[in-house]
XYZ file of C-alpha atoms in Angstrom:
567
model
C 5.987 56.954 20.891
C 7.701 58.850 17.870
C 9.813 57.116 15.024
C 12.397 59.067 13.516
C 14.795 57.619 10.865
C 17.109 58.072 7.936
C 16.718 56.403 4.371
C 19.088 53.442 4.251
C 20.884 52.291 1.149
C 20.039 48.528 2.186
C 17.410 48.106 -0.558
C 17.179 44.447 -0.147
C 16.478 44.784 3.808
C 13.774 47.515 3.314
C 10.953 44.814 3.698
C 12.512 43.344 6.974
C 12.966 46.472 8.492
C 9.832 47.825 10.519
C 8.916 49.329 14.108
C 6.490 48.160 16.368
C 3.864 50.687 15.633
C 4.295 51.406 11.971
C 6.016 49.292 9.124
C 8.171 51.758 7.108
C 11.579 51.196 5.213
C 13.350 53.423 7.703
C 14.031 52.236 10.743
C 16.331 54.374 13.228
C 14.350 54.905 16.468
C 15.388 57.715 18.767
C 14.483 58.750 22.135
C 11.999 55.897 22.835
C 12.055 52.708 24.270
C 9.749 50.045 22.540
C 8.580 47.034 24.331
C 8.551 44.405 21.858
C 7.263 40.980 23.533
C 7.043 38.359 21.157
C 3.932 36.266 21.385
C 4.681 32.433 21.270
C 3.018 30.761 18.692
C 2.599 27.028 17.253
C 1.442 25.980 13.912
C -1.713 24.110 12.990
C -1.528 20.472 11.094
C -5.269 21.000 10.423
C -5.969 23.780 7.953
C -8.382 26.270 7.979
C -9.922 28.560 5.120
C -8.168 31.511 4.409
C -9.049 33.806 1.687
C -6.084 35.643 -0.404
C -5.250 39.232 0.904
C -6.536 41.599 -1.260
C -4.129 44.863 -2.351
C -4.322 47.652 0.495
C -6.748 45.186 2.751
C -5.463 43.381 5.940
C -6.143 39.941 5.353
C -8.406 38.400 8.119
C -6.817 36.273 10.906
C -7.222 32.525 10.618
C -9.150 30.888 13.105
C -6.949 29.527 16.355
C -6.935 26.163 17.146
C -5.268 26.662 20.668
C -3.870 29.678 22.140
C -0.808 29.780 24.320
C -0.887 30.275 28.156
C 0.906 33.819 27.637
C -1.612 35.163 25.235
C -4.667 36.950 26.460
C -7.266 36.108 23.973
C -8.687 33.271 24.790
C -12.191 33.095 23.352
C -11.654 32.322 19.779
C -11.071 28.632 20.063
C -11.810 26.267 17.572
C -13.964 23.061 17.821
C -11.052 20.831 16.561
C -8.549 22.132 19.056
C -5.624 19.596 19.470
C -3.420 19.835 22.294
C -0.444 20.471 20.225
C -1.953 22.662 17.576
C -2.230 26.090 17.189
C -2.407 29.029 14.399
C 0.669 30.773 12.916
C -0.580 34.521 12.270
C 0.536 35.425 8.717
C -0.246 39.190 9.728
C 2.846 39.146 11.803
C 5.215 38.296 9.135
C 6.884 40.324 6.256
C 5.335 40.727 2.950
C 7.718 38.435 1.403
C 6.873 35.405 3.696
C 2.915 35.757 3.027
C 4.203 35.709 -0.698
C 6.008 32.418 0.046
C 2.552 30.853 0.686
C 1.625 30.864 -3.053
C 5.082 30.484 -4.642
C 6.792 27.518 -2.860
C 5.582 24.125 -3.929
C 5.304 20.701 -2.485
C 7.673 19.357 -5.281
C 10.488 21.534 -4.186
C 13.529 19.651 -2.768
C 14.242 19.204 0.894
C 17.317 19.008 3.064
C 18.447 18.114 6.711
C 19.584 21.186 8.202
C 20.922 21.316 11.772
C 19.445 23.922 14.248
C 22.686 25.038 15.287
C 23.601 25.998 11.399
C 20.187 27.792 11.276
C 20.684 30.035 14.484
C 24.291 30.917 12.865
C 22.462 32.773 10.349
C 20.351 34.909 12.771
C 22.686 35.531 15.747
C 24.080 39.220 14.362
C 22.073 41.935 12.992
C 22.869 42.397 9.192
C 22.530 46.253 9.497
C 24.508 47.211 12.370
C 26.316 43.753 13.328
C 25.040 43.809 16.955
C 24.085 40.585 18.718
C 20.184 40.081 17.850
C 17.426 38.367 20.063
C 16.221 35.313 18.489
C 13.245 33.262 19.352
C 12.630 29.869 17.604
C 9.186 28.246 17.070
C 8.431 24.671 15.778
C 5.813 21.974 15.016
C 6.889 18.918 13.900
C 9.199 19.504 10.496
C 8.476 23.212 10.653
C 10.756 25.755 12.364
C 10.892 29.479 12.259
C 12.907 32.016 13.876
C 12.301 35.436 14.803
C 15.344 38.048 14.990
C 15.369 41.460 16.797
C 18.286 43.818 16.888
C 18.012 45.905 20.322
C 20.218 48.307 18.739
C 18.554 49.394 15.321
C 15.269 47.892 16.184
C 15.873 45.661 12.839
C 13.540 42.797 12.798
C 13.346 39.545 10.692
C 11.317 36.334 10.480
C 12.217 33.189 8.660
C 10.227 30.064 8.191
C 11.502 26.952 7.049
C 8.626 25.633 4.964
C 5.549 27.192 3.521
C 2.095 27.424 4.814
C -1.036 26.703 3.195
C -4.252 27.284 5.047
C -2.752 26.904 8.683
C -0.761 23.840 7.756
C 2.906 23.433 7.270
C 3.262 22.077 3.753
C 6.292 19.552 5.025
C 4.212 18.155 7.527
C 1.302 17.218 5.381
C 3.756 16.001 2.767
C 5.679 13.828 5.338
C 2.254 12.089 6.300
C 1.557 11.555 2.489
C 4.884 10.056 1.791
C 4.405 7.841 4.630
C 0.998 6.653 3.822
C 1.074 6.637 0.125
C 4.286 4.251 0.124
C 2.702 1.796 2.411
C 5.166 2.769 5.247
C 4.618 2.389 9.120
C 4.268 5.864 10.778
C 5.470 4.302 14.119
C 8.640 2.858 12.298
C 9.322 6.395 10.824
C 8.805 8.103 14.048
C 11.505 5.631 15.398
C 13.931 6.674 12.783
C 13.430 10.103 13.390
C 13.883 9.751 17.188
C 16.840 7.921 16.643
C 18.653 10.882 14.870
C 16.830 13.377 16.912
C 14.996 14.628 13.543
C 12.061 16.742 14.674
C 8.648 14.897 13.969
C 4.884 15.402 14.747
C 2.737 13.355 16.806
C 0.804 10.433 15.702
C -2.338 11.989 16.050
C -1.575 14.419 13.674
C -0.762 11.901 11.275
C -4.274 10.341 11.777
C -5.777 13.659 11.569
C -3.901 13.999 8.142
C -5.097 10.559 6.945
C -9.063 11.057 7.660
C -9.264 14.615 6.134
C -6.942 14.320 3.241
C -4.894 10.855 2.421
C -7.673 8.371 2.615
C -10.100 10.377 0.389
C -7.153 11.030 -2.140
C -6.531 7.171 -2.394
C -9.972 6.182 -2.444
C -10.843 8.856 -5.101
C -7.861 7.663 -7.374
C -8.465 4.048 -7.126
C -11.884 4.379 -7.877
C -10.970 6.665 -10.984
C -8.285 3.746 -11.891
C -10.679 1.046 -11.502
C -13.272 2.664 -13.716
C -10.769 3.347 -16.461
C -9.914 -0.437 -16.187
C -13.465 -1.382 -16.481
C -14.188 0.741 -19.399
C -11.216 -1.147 -21.110
C -12.583 -4.658 -20.582
C -16.044 -3.720 -21.636
C -14.586 -3.932 -25.140
C -13.983 -7.423 -24.733
C -16.816 -10.018 -25.382
C -15.952 -12.298 -22.313
C -12.939 -11.991 -19.685
C -10.895 -14.705 -17.839
C -10.584 -13.802 -13.835
C -9.055 -15.197 -11.066
C -9.869 -14.985 -7.472
C -8.145 -15.765 -3.993
C -8.189 -14.537 -0.689
C -5.812 -13.639 1.994
C -6.472 -13.313 5.545
C -4.741 -10.503 7.923
C -3.273 -13.211 10.339
C -2.674 -16.865 10.206
C -4.559 -19.350 12.221
C -8.119 -20.450 12.138
C -10.111 -17.015 13.445
C -8.557 -13.959 11.383
C -10.195 -10.706 11.736
C -9.996 -9.340 8.182
C -9.578 -10.718 4.838
C -9.258 -9.344 1.488
C -10.685 -10.989 -1.778
C -9.073 -10.000 -4.830
C -10.386 -10.438 -8.708
C -7.811 -10.336 -11.429
C -7.798 -10.192 -15.016
C -5.794 -13.099 -16.342
C -4.992 -11.903 -19.483
C -3.402 -8.315 -18.483
C -2.670 -9.471 -14.924
C -4.504 -6.301 -13.565
C -6.387 -6.399 -10.154
C -9.950 -5.377 -11.177
C -11.721 -5.398 -7.638
C -10.457 -5.730 -3.944
C -13.042 -6.751 -1.312
C -12.455 -6.460 2.482
C -14.513 -8.617 4.774
C -14.779 -8.445 8.602
C -15.423 -11.816 10.115
C -18.200 -10.865 12.428
C -20.188 -9.285 9.562
C -20.534 -12.921 7.837
C -20.977 -15.036 10.814
C -17.433 -16.134 11.103
C -14.161 -16.555 9.504
C -15.140 -19.703 7.312
C -17.601 -17.624 5.255
C -15.178 -14.892 4.583
C -13.971 -16.338 1.386
C -17.228 -17.025 -0.120
C -18.510 -13.436 0.698
C -15.497 -11.657 -0.874
C -16.276 -13.774 -4.050
C -19.814 -12.846 -3.871
C -19.048 -9.159 -3.507
C -16.575 -9.129 -6.264
C -18.808 -10.915 -8.787
C -21.611 -8.599 -7.691
C -19.293 -5.585 -8.758
C -18.511 -7.172 -12.127
C -22.036 -7.821 -12.799
C -23.148 -4.538 -11.909
C -20.585 -2.927 -14.374
C -21.528 -5.468 -17.220
C -18.678 -7.451 -17.364
C -19.280 -10.997 -18.874
C -17.092 -13.543 -16.881
C -15.912 -16.769 -19.291
C -14.631 -18.595 -16.213
C -12.912 -17.959 -12.860
C -9.668 -19.710 -11.666
C -9.568 -20.091 -7.818
C -8.353 -22.686 -5.288
C -10.051 -25.751 -4.201
C -12.351 -24.379 -1.588
C -15.717 -26.066 -1.268
C -17.753 -23.395 -0.407
C -16.376 -21.413 -3.514
C -17.372 -24.262 -5.849
C -20.836 -24.362 -4.409
C -21.402 -20.571 -4.733
C -19.975 -20.555 -8.253
C -22.348 -23.475 -9.332
C -25.319 -21.755 -7.891
C -24.250 -18.733 -10.094
C -23.689 -20.637 -13.191
C -20.131 -19.522 -13.402
C -17.583 -21.981 -15.042
C -14.726 -22.703 -12.555
C -10.944 -23.913 -12.927
C -8.645 -25.024 -10.306
C -5.198 -23.523 -9.866
C -2.548 -26.135 -10.372
C -0.156 -24.829 -7.747
C -2.809 -25.294 -5.093
C -3.232 -29.109 -5.874
C 0.643 -29.622 -6.351
C 1.332 -28.269 -3.043
C -1.275 -30.411 -1.305
C 0.030 -33.420 -3.175
C 3.540 -32.923 -2.534
C 3.202 -32.556 1.287
C 1.372 -35.827 1.272
C 4.092 -37.586 -0.781
C 6.755 -36.006 1.487
C 5.110 -37.397 4.324
C 4.569 -40.706 2.618
C 8.332 -40.724 1.804
C 9.520 -40.497 5.262
C 8.259 -44.148 5.653
C 11.607 -46.751 5.187
C 9.707 -49.003 2.838
C 8.658 -45.893 0.605
C 11.912 -44.203 -0.029
C 11.641 -44.405 -3.663
C 8.754 -41.834 -3.611
C 11.519 -39.382 -3.063
C 13.155 -39.951 -6.072
C 9.925 -39.366 -7.987
C 8.586 -36.107 -6.399
C 10.144 -34.007 -9.115
C 8.646 -36.036 -11.781
C 5.134 -36.209 -10.365
C 5.052 -32.605 -9.934
C 5.858 -31.778 -13.492
C 3.117 -34.417 -14.392
C 0.501 -32.139 -12.667
C 1.387 -29.304 -14.785
C 1.736 -31.411 -17.774
C -1.861 -33.018 -17.239
C -3.406 -29.401 -16.751
C -2.011 -27.602 -19.678
C -2.084 -30.716 -22.203
C -5.850 -30.523 -22.951
C -8.772 -28.505 -21.899
C -11.033 -31.675 -21.722
C -11.907 -32.832 -18.279
C -11.912 -36.689 -19.007
C -8.537 -36.513 -21.147
C -7.211 -34.768 -18.139
C -8.079 -37.811 -15.938
C -6.761 -40.323 -18.702
C -3.372 -38.823 -18.726
C -3.359 -38.286 -15.029
C -3.890 -42.069 -14.543
C -0.883 -42.931 -16.802
C 1.386 -41.561 -14.121
C 0.860 -44.904 -12.284
C 1.960 -46.798 -15.036
C 4.977 -44.751 -15.489
C 5.907 -45.392 -11.991
C 6.119 -49.161 -13.094
C 8.000 -48.476 -16.360
C 4.794 -49.117 -18.236
C 3.749 -47.027 -21.096
C 0.607 -48.588 -22.653
C -2.809 -47.981 -21.076
C -6.097 -49.233 -21.220
C -7.861 -45.924 -21.265
C -9.092 -45.430 -25.071
C -8.576 -41.583 -24.425
C -4.829 -42.164 -23.894
C -3.875 -45.548 -25.260
C -0.234 -44.792 -25.290
C 2.412 -42.448 -24.313
C 3.873 -40.336 -27.172
C 7.551 -40.492 -25.858
C 9.566 -43.549 -26.925
C 10.103 -46.332 -24.548
C 13.087 -46.201 -21.992
C 13.741 -49.601 -20.397
C 16.292 -49.381 -17.440
C 18.006 -52.466 -16.103
C 18.063 -50.869 -12.691
C 14.873 -52.418 -10.749
C 15.571 -49.683 -7.840
C 14.263 -46.739 -9.929
C 10.843 -48.150 -10.441
C 7.774 -49.108 -7.925
C 7.757 -52.850 -7.678
C 4.135 -54.377 -8.380
C 2.161 -55.488 -5.311
C 4.861 -53.150 -3.033
C 3.536 -51.161 -0.088
C 5.094 -47.796 -1.861
C 3.041 -48.429 -4.894
C -0.200 -49.273 -3.289
C 0.127 -45.937 -1.064
C 1.054 -43.828 -4.154
C -1.738 -45.484 -6.026
C -4.254 -44.933 -3.426
C -3.309 -41.361 -3.158
C -3.288 -40.370 -6.775
C -6.029 -42.137 -7.669
C -8.293 -40.916 -4.771
C -11.879 -40.017 -6.013
C -11.563 -36.382 -4.698
C -7.953 -35.872 -6.370
C -9.453 -37.290 -9.745
C -12.286 -34.753 -9.551
C -9.880 -31.728 -8.796
C -7.545 -33.043 -11.852
C -10.673 -32.844 -14.106
C -11.123 -29.463 -13.197
C -7.390 -27.979 -13.636
C -7.206 -25.029 -15.346
C -5.729 -25.547 -18.952
C -4.661 -21.952 -19.796
C -4.238 -19.355 -16.902
C -3.055 -19.709 -13.348
C -3.361 -17.472 -10.295
C 0.327 -17.325 -9.585
C 0.311 -13.594 -10.562
C -2.336 -13.410 -7.706
C -0.140 -15.059 -5.208
C 2.326 -12.302 -6.125
C -0.184 -9.622 -5.550
C -0.730 -10.966 -1.972
C 3.106 -10.894 -1.335
C 2.783 -6.974 -2.233
C -0.150 -6.595 -0.097
C 2.022 -8.017 2.900
C 4.317 -4.611 2.522
C 1.188 -2.461 2.720
C -0.737 -4.375 5.365
C 1.586 -6.145 7.591
C -0.020 -8.836 9.760
C 1.325 -7.472 12.921
C 0.049 -4.003 12.133
C -3.355 -2.864 14.009
C -5.253 -0.918 11.367
C -8.858 0.254 11.149
C -11.324 -1.045 8.357
C -10.726 2.175 6.220
C -7.032 2.182 6.862
C -6.779 -1.543 5.719
C -8.971 -0.836 2.892
C -7.174 2.379 1.556
C -3.665 0.387 1.947
C -5.150 -2.389 0.057
C -5.960 0.163 -2.481
C -2.551 1.398 -2.463
C -1.383 -2.155 -3.141
C -3.576 -2.817 -6.028
C -2.405 0.515 -7.722
C 1.365 -0.276 -7.228
C 0.604 -3.894 -8.482
C -1.126 -2.842 -11.487
C 1.411 -0.302 -12.317
C 4.618 -2.905 -11.851
C 2.690 -6.326 -12.629
C 3.970 -6.543 -16.233
C 7.847 -5.293 -15.934
C 10.293 -6.056 -18.572
C 13.212 -8.139 -18.086
C 16.412 -6.094 -17.423
C 19.485 -6.600 -19.888
C 22.955 -6.301 -19.483
C 25.173 -3.518 -21.177
C 25.888 -5.869 -24.205
C 21.803 -6.417 -24.344
C 21.867 -9.953 -23.122
C 18.962 -10.891 -20.842
C 19.534 -10.957 -17.011
C 18.602 -13.805 -14.659
C 18.810 -14.449 -10.865
C 19.443 -17.664 -9.198
C 17.173 -18.033 -6.193
C 16.977 -21.197 -3.713
C 13.609 -21.489 -2.676
C 12.937 -23.045 0.998
C 10.349 -25.786 -0.407
C 13.107 -27.165 -2.648
C 15.587 -28.407 -0.188
C 18.606 -26.753 -1.687
C 17.985 -26.946 -5.172
C 18.126 -23.831 -7.098
C 15.718 -22.185 -9.683
C 16.361 -19.208 -12.147
C 14.067 -16.220 -12.711
C 14.119 -13.375 -14.832
C 15.832 -10.367 -13.355
C 12.951 -7.354 -13.678
C 13.713 -3.811 -14.149
C 13.035 -1.444 -11.266
C 9.689 -0.835 -10.171
C 7.995 2.521 -10.696
C 5.978 4.705 -8.356
C 4.245 7.055 -10.720
C 0.695 6.527 -8.593
C 2.493 8.232 -5.597
C 3.185 11.246 -7.732
C -0.564 11.431 -9.260
C -1.539 11.009 -5.236
C 0.748 13.838 -4.436
C -0.751 15.935 -7.259
C -4.337 15.014 -6.664
C -3.535 15.857 -2.813
C -2.265 19.429 -3.272
C -3.875 20.434 -6.001
C -7.380 19.572 -5.452
C -8.264 17.638 -2.206
C -6.351 20.018 0.214
C -8.239 23.013 -1.258
C -11.730 21.614 -0.807
C -11.675 17.900 0.629
C -15.492 18.169 1.306
C -16.625 15.960 -1.801
C -13.962 13.438 -1.456
C -14.437 12.945 2.561
C -18.408 12.489 1.267
C -17.250 9.890 -1.180
C -15.222 7.903 1.598
C -18.130 8.170 4.122
C -20.166 6.201 1.621
C -18.209 3.184 2.339
C -19.938 0.674 4.562
C -17.867 0.088 7.695
C -19.175 -2.929 9.918
C -19.100 -2.731 13.635
C -16.036 -3.795 15.634
C -16.161 -7.132 17.376
C -15.702 -6.052 20.540
C -18.883 -4.178 20.466
C -20.627 -7.484 20.579
C -19.632 -8.040 24.239
C -19.861 -6.367 27.444
C -16.935 -4.412 28.558
C -16.184 -4.670 32.288
C -16.081 -1.777 34.514
């Protein structure tokens, strides 16, 4: 084979023009027939280590993960071979393609391009205008084209995205975008299939998650958590709120998450994930989650002033043993009493109860916030029974008389009649011994409504109908905590005139009655940008240390391992 050529004036094409044997800037081939059989390849979604090529030295080929059937070399397989993964050989690409590996960044804008539009760019030779032979290779969101002119032997290769290691950057960034935003890959895959947008397989997504995404989430959460702890150490004592959320409704959930919140700043301090079989059943999950959370606070030398929780009996017993002061959230008591009163109002002889439901609900909150003293709360709570009969003087010395002026109505239907069935049932319910005990412990300062809002946030990151592994669910809880801490205290939005904006809502529990809530500003997603930067700048280069940190998390055995599987 002899290559004879003339110097071309196409200076912009000289790096693309090459022969089979020698890459030069002159490309006219005379008197020979060159056999150029393009070997098919695919790219790897699992990166391999590759050193940057030095000047004048041919870079070593990256380890192959899987070779195609038409390739002759079958002895260089990797242990992590996947059925749809292979290696892109950068040696076969022009020099400017190898430069693209380092110049392109994950922050570059992306566009949806049709395949027919791309093929139009490679149909004809830019030198002699002949029709070229075009070969296409793809893996997930990546696509490349090889162009060869049969007339002047002009060749060119083009790829749609940069490659780092042996991984297309777009594939990894797609996995990261789905995971970091709390989205579902299955739903994303359905969307891509509906519009015939090329996407990689679920196995590739899970491999990205294990090697890069979950270590990045774990590292960032631990870093943010440590920063929050150091800030809280400056305070003498902190008030926290705690509550549990189960992964499924019913008496036997598999997972439950227990969150501790700093009530002054509305920041999530710690999230604990508990599996039912590691604590002997779902009834012990809330207590175990609380115990782990308090152990974390003690290990980091945070002194708890008091904790606000629901009215769980085992939680109360555990806090007494640890000598931690406990208060009850008002909403949980109001919800329980409202349900019982609504059931009572269905009786024909107790229809007057329904008229008093809003006032009774307001009285619960007024009793809790009016005083810190437990006995004074009970005295004010007992005054509610006198109000129902239009009596405003009380026998209790702590609260002998109401502070508002007497209002006497001539309509007897507005009040409970002494000795009536309705009054007896309401009085029995409101003055129950357990209710009086719970009223005495109602929180006077903070409530855990923000913690309930955090549980609503976790619904978007860990839907109850999604089947997730222990680490996968824990990392998504960390994402929910990062999102909530960043957006937990958003400002109220204003109009162009500078006026505060509100929105009208109709809650299901209000039976058509509306409420007004401040309209908050749009949420931000800075934590997603920080995770992307951490992924591509640090973890992708060397994930070993981050994977080791993730492996330190204790993972309980699955519940099915306790049972014998049938043949």
